[in-house]
PDB file of C-alpha atoms in Angstrom:
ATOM      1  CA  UNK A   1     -12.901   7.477 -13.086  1.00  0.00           C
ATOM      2  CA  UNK A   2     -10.112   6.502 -10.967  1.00  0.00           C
ATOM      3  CA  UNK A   3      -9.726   2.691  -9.814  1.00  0.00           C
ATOM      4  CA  UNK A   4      -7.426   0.732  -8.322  1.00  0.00           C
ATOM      5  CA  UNK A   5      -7.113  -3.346  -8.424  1.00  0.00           C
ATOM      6  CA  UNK A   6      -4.958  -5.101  -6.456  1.00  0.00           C
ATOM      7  CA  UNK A   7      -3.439  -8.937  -6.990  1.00  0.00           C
ATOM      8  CA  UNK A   8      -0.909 -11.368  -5.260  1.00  0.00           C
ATOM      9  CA  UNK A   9      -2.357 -12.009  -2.167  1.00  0.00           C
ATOM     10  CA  UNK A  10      -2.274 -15.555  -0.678  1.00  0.00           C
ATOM     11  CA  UNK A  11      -1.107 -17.961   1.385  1.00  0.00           C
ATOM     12  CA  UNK A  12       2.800 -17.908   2.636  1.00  0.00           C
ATOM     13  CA  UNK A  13       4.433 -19.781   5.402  1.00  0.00           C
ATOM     14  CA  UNK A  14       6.391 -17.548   8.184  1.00  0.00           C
ATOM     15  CA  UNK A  15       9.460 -16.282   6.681  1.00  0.00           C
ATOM     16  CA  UNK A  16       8.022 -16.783   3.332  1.00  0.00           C
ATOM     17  CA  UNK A  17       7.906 -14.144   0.949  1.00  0.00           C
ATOM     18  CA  UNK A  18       4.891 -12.474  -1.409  1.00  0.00           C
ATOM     19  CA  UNK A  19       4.459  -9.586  -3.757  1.00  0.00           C
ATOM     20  CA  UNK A  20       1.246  -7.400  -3.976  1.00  0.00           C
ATOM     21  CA  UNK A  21       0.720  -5.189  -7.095  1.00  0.00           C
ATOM     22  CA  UNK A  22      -1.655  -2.716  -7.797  1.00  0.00           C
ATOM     23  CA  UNK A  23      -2.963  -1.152 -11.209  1.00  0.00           C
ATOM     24  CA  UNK A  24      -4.258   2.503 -11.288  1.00  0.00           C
ATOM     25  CA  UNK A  25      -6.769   2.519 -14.553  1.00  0.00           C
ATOM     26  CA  UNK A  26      -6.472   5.842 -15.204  1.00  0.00           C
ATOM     27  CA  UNK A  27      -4.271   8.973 -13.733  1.00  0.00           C
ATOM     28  CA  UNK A  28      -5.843  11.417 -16.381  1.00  0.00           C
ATOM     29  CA  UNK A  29      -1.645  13.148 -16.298  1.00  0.00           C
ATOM     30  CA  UNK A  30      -1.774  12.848 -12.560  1.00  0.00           C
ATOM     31  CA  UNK A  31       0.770  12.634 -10.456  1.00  0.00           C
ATOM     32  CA  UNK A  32      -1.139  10.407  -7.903  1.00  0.00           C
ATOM     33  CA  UNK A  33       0.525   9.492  -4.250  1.00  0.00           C
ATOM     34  CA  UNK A  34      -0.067   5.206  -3.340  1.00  0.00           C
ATOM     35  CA  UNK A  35       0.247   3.597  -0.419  1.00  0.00           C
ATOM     36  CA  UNK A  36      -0.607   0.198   1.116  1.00  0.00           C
ATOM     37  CA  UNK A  37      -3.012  -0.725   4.029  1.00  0.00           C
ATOM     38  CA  UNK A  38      -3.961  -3.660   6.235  1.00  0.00           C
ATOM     39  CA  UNK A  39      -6.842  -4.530   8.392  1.00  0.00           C
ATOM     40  CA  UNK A  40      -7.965  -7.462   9.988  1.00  0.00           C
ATOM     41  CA  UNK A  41     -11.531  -7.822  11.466  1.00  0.00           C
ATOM     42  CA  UNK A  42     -12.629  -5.660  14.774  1.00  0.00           C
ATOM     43  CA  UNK A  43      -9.506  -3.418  14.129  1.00  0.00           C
ATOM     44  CA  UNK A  44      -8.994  -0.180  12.051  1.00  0.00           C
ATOM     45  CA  UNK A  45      -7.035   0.051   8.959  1.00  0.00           C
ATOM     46  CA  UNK A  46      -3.779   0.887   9.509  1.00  0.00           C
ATOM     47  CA  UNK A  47      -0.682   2.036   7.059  1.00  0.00           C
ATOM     48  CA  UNK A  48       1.913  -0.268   5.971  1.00  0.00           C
ATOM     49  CA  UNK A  49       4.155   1.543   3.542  1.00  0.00           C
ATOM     50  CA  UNK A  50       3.897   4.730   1.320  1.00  0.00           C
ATOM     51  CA  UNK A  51       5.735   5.602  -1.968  1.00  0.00           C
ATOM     52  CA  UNK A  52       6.952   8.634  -1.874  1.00  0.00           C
ATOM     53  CA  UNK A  53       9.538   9.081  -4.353  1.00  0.00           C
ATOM     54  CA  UNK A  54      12.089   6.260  -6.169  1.00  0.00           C
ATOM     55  CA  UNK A  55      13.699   4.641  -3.881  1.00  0.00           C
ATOM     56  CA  UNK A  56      12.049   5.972  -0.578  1.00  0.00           C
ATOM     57  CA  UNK A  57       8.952   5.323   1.509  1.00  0.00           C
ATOM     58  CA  UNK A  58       7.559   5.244   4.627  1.00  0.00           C
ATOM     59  CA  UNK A  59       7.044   2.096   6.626  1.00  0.00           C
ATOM     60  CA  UNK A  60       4.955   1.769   9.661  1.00  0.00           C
ATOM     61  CA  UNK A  61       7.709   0.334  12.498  1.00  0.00           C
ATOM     62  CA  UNK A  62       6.142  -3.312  12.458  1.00  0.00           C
ATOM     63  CA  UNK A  63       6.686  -4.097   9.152  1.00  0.00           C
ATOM     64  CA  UNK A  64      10.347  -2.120   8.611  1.00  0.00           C
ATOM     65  CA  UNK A  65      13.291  -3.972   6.926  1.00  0.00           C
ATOM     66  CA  UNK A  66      10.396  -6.641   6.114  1.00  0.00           C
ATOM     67  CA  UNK A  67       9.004  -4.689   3.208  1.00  0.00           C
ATOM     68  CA  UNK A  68       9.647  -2.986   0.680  1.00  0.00           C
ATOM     69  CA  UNK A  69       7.221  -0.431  -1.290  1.00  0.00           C
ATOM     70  CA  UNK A  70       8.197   0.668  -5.282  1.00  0.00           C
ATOM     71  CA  UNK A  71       6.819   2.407  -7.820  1.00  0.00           C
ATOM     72  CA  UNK A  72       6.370   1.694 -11.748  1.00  0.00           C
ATOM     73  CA  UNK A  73       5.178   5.253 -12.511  1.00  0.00           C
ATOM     74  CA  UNK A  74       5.045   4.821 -16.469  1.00  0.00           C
ATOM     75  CA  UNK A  75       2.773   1.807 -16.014  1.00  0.00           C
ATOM     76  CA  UNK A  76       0.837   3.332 -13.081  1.00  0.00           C
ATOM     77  CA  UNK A  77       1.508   0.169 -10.363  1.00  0.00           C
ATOM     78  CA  UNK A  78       2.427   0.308  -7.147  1.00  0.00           C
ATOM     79  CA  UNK A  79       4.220  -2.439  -5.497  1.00  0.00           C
ATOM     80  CA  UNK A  80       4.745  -4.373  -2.054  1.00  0.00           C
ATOM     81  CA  UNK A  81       7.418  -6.383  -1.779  1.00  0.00           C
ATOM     82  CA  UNK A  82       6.551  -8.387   1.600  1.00  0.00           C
ATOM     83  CA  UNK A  83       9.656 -10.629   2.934  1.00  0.00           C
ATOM     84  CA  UNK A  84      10.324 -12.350   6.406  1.00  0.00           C
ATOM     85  CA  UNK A  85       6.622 -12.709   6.539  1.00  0.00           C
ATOM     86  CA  UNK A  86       5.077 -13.235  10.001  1.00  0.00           C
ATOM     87  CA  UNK A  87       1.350 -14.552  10.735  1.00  0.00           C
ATOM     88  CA  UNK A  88       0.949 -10.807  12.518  1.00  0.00           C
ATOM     89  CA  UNK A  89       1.171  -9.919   8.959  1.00  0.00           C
ATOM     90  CA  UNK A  90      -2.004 -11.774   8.253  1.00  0.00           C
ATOM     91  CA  UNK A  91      -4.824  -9.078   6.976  1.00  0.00           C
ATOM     92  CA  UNK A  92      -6.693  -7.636   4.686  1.00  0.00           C
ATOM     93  CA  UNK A  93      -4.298  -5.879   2.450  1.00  0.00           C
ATOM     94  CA  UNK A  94      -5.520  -2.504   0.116  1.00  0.00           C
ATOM     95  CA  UNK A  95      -4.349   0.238  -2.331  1.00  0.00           C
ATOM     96  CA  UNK A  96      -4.837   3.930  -1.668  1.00  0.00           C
ATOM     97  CA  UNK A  97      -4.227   6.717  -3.699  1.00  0.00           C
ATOM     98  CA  UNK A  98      -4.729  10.398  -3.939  1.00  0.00           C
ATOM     99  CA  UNK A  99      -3.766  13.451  -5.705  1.00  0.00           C
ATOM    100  CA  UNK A 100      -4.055  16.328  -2.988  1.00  0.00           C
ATOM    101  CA  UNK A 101      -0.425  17.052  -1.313  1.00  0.00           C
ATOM    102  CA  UNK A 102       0.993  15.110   1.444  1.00  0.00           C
ATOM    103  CA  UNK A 103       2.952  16.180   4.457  1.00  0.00           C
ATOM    104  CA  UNK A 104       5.411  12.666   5.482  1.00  0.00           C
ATOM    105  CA  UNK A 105       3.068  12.063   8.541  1.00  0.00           C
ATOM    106  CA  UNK A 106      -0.001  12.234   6.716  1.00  0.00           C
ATOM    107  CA  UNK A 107       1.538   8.961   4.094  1.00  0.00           C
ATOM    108  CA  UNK A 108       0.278   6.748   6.571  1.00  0.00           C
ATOM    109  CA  UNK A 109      -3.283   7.990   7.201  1.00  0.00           C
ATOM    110  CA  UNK A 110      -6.296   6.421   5.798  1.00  0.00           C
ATOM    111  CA  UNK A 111      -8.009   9.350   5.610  1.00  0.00           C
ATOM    112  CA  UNK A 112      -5.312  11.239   3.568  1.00  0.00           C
ATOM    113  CA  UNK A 113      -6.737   8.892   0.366  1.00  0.00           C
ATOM    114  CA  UNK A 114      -9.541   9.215  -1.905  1.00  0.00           C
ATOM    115  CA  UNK A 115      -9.377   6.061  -3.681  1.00  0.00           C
ATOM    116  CA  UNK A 116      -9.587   2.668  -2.320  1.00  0.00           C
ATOM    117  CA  UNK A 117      -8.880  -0.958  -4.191  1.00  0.00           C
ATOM    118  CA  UNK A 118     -11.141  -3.837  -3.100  1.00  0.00           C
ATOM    119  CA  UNK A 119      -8.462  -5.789  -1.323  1.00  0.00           C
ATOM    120  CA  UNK A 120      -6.785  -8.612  -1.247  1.00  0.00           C
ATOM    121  CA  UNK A 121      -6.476 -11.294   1.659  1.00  0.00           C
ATOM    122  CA  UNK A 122      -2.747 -12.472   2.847  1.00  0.00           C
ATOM    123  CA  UNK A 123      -2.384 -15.027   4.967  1.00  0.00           C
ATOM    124  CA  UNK A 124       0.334 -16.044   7.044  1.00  0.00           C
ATOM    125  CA  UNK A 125       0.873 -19.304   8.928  1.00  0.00           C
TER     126      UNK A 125
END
């Protein structure tokens, strides 16, 4: 059973920095891809940033040279390194992931993921 937990939400000041993290429990050998989302209330969820292999990802336009997304694959975590914060940045932040193949355009689509973490809240003032 596949689940996925985020942590490091909070609070940050504009221009501040934070780091989410997320834990896969269990990849059963799979090779799985993760991504990060954001909503805030009345509005869909859109896609922040996508890991697609070391060192590369893809970043919605909003939130380019702001963060960064990375990958401990051995330890089955995905990371968001958030920088230059702004309070547009202010949502509902979750961890996606899914096994099925991925063209680039699809990284960013909700409905390209299977799994979904809980959330967690990041606020920006």
């Amino acid at each position: 059973h596949v689940q996925l937990v985020e942590s490091g939400g909070g609070s940050a000041q504009a221009g501040g920095s934070l780091r989410l993290s997320c834990k896969l429990s269990e990849s059963h050998n799979v090779d799985y891809y993760m991504g990060w989302f954001r909503q805030t209330p009345g509005k869909d969820r859109e896609g922040v940033a996508s890991h697609l292999r070391v060192g590369f990802g893809r970043y919605a336009e909003s939130v380019k040279g702001r963060f960064t997304v990375s990958k401990d694959s051995a330890n089955h975590t995905l990371y968001l390194q958030m920088d230059n914060l702004e309070p547009e940045d202010t949502a509902r932040y979750y961890c996606a992931a899914d096994s099925r193949p991925k063209s680039y355009y699809d990284l960013l689509l909700s409905n390209q993921y299977m799994y979904w973490g809980p959330g967690t809240q990041v606020t920006v003032s």
